[in-house]
GROMACS .gro file of C-alpha atoms in nm:
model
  119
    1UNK     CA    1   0.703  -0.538  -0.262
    2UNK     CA    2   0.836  -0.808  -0.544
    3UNK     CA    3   0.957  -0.769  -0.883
    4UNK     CA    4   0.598  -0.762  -1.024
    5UNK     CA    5   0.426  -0.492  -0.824
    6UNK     CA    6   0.789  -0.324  -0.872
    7UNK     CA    7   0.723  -0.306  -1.248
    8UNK     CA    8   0.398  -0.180  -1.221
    9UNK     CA    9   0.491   0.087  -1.056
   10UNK     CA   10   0.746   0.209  -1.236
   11UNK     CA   11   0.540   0.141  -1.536
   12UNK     CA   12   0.245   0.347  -1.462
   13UNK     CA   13   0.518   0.607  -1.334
   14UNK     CA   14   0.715   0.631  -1.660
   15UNK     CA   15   0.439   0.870  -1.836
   16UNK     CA   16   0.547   1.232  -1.707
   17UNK     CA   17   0.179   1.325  -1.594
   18UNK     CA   18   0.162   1.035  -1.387
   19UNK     CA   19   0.465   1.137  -1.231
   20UNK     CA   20   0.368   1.521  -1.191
   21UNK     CA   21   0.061   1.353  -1.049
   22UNK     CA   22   0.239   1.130  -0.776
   23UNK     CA   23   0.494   1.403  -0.693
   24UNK     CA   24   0.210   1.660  -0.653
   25UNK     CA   25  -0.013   1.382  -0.438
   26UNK     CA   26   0.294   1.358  -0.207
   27UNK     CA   27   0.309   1.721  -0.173
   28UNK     CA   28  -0.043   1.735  -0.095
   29UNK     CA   29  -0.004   1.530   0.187
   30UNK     CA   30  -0.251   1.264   0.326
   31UNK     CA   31  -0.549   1.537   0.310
   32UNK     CA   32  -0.491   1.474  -0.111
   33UNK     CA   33  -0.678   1.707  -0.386
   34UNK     CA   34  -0.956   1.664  -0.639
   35UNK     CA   35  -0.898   1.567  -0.938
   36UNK     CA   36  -1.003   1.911  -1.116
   37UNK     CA   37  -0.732   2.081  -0.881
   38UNK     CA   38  -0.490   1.802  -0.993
   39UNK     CA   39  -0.547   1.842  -1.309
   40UNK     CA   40  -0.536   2.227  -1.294
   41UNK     CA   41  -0.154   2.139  -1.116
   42UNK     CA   42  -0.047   1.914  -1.398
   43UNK     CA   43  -0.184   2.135  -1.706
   44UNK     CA   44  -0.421   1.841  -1.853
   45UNK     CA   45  -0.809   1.787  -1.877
   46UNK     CA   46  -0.997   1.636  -1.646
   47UNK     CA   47  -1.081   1.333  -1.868
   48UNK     CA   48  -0.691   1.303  -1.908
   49UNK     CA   49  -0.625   1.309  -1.518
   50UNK     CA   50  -0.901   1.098  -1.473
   51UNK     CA   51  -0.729   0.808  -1.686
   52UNK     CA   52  -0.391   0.846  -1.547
   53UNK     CA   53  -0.534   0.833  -1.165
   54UNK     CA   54  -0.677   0.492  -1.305
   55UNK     CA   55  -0.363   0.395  -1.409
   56UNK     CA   56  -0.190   0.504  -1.097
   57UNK     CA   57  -0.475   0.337  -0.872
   58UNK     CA   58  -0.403   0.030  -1.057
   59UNK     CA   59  -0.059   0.003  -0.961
   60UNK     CA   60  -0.142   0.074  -0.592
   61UNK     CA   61   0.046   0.421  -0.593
   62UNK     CA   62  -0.292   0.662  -0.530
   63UNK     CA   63  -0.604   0.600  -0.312
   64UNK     CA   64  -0.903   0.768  -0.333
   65UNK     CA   65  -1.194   0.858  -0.147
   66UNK     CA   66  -1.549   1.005  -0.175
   67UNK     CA   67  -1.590   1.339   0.034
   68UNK     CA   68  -1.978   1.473  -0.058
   69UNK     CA   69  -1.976   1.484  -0.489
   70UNK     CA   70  -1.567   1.487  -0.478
   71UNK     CA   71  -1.351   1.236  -0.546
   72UNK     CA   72  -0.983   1.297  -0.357
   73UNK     CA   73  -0.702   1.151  -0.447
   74UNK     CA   74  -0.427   1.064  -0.200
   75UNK     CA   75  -0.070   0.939  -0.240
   76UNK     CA   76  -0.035   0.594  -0.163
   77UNK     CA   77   0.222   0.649   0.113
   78UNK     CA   78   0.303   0.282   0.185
   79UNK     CA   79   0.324   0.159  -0.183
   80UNK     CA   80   0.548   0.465  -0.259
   81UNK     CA   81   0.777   0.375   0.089
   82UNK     CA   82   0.774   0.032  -0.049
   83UNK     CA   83   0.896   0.133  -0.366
   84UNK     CA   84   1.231   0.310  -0.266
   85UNK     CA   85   1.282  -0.002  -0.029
   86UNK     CA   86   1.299  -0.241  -0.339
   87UNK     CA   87   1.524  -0.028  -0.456
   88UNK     CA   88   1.762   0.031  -0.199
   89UNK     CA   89   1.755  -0.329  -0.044
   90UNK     CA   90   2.058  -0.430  -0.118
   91UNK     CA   91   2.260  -0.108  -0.212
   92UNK     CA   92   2.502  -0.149   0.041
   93UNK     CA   93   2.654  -0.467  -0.024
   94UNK     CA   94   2.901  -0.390   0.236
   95UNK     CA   95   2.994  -0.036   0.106
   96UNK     CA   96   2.740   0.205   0.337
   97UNK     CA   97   2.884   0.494   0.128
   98UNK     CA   98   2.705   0.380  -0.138
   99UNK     CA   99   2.411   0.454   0.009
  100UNK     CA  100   2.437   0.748   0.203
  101UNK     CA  101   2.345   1.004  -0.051
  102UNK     CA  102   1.957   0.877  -0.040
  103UNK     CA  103   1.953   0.819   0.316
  104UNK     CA  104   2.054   1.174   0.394
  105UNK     CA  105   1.821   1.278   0.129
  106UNK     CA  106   1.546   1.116   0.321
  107UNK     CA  107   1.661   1.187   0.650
  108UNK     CA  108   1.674   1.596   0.568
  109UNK     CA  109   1.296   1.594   0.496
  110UNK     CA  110   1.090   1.678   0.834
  111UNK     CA  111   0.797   1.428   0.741
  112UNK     CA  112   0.594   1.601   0.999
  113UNK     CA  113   0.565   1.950   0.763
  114UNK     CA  114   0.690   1.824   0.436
  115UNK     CA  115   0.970   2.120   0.483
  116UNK     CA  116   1.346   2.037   0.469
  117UNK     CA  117   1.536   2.015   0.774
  118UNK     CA  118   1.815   2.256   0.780
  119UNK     CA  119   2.112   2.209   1.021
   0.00000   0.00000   0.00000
């Protein structure tokens, strides 16, 4: 990811619906929701989701796909990867303590069930 596609994303995710919307995508999991469900979750109309699904899909952070008259909306899982990669390239900078706060973050999520791992 470069600087550009970084600012997009953080862009379209500085509106706090589109953010409900990612975070609730990602909870979802790859199976993803229909928009009238998402919409339902975030507590806007469906003309409102609609746009800011646009608005995500333009900055690469939600797919979609057609499943009989539904739309589904997924969680770009790669983008969103790509994302916290940019921003924790160079954290380090020789200081790994720096860092390890957001790597045990990530490391105490069980990516297979979503749940928290719990030692």
């Amino acid at each position: 990811m470069d600087e550009t596609q970084a600012l997009a994303a953080f862009l379209a995710l500085g509106q706090e619906h589109r953010l409900r919307l990612v975070r609730a995508l990602v909870t979802a999991g790859p199976a993803g929701r229909a928009s009238g469900v998402l919409a339902d979750a975030v507590g806007v109309s469906p003309a409102t989701v609609s746009h800011h699904l646009k608005e995500l899909s333009h900055a690469g952070l939600v797919t979609s796909r057609r499943e009989g008259r539904s739309i589904i909306y997924s969680a770009a899982y790669p983008a969103l990867s790509d994302l916290v990669q940019f921003l924790m390239r160079d954290c380090c900078q020789g200081h790994p303590e720096v860092c390890a706060p957001a790597v045990a973050a990530l490391a105490a999520c069980d990516c297979t069930t979503g749940a928290a791992v719990h030692a």
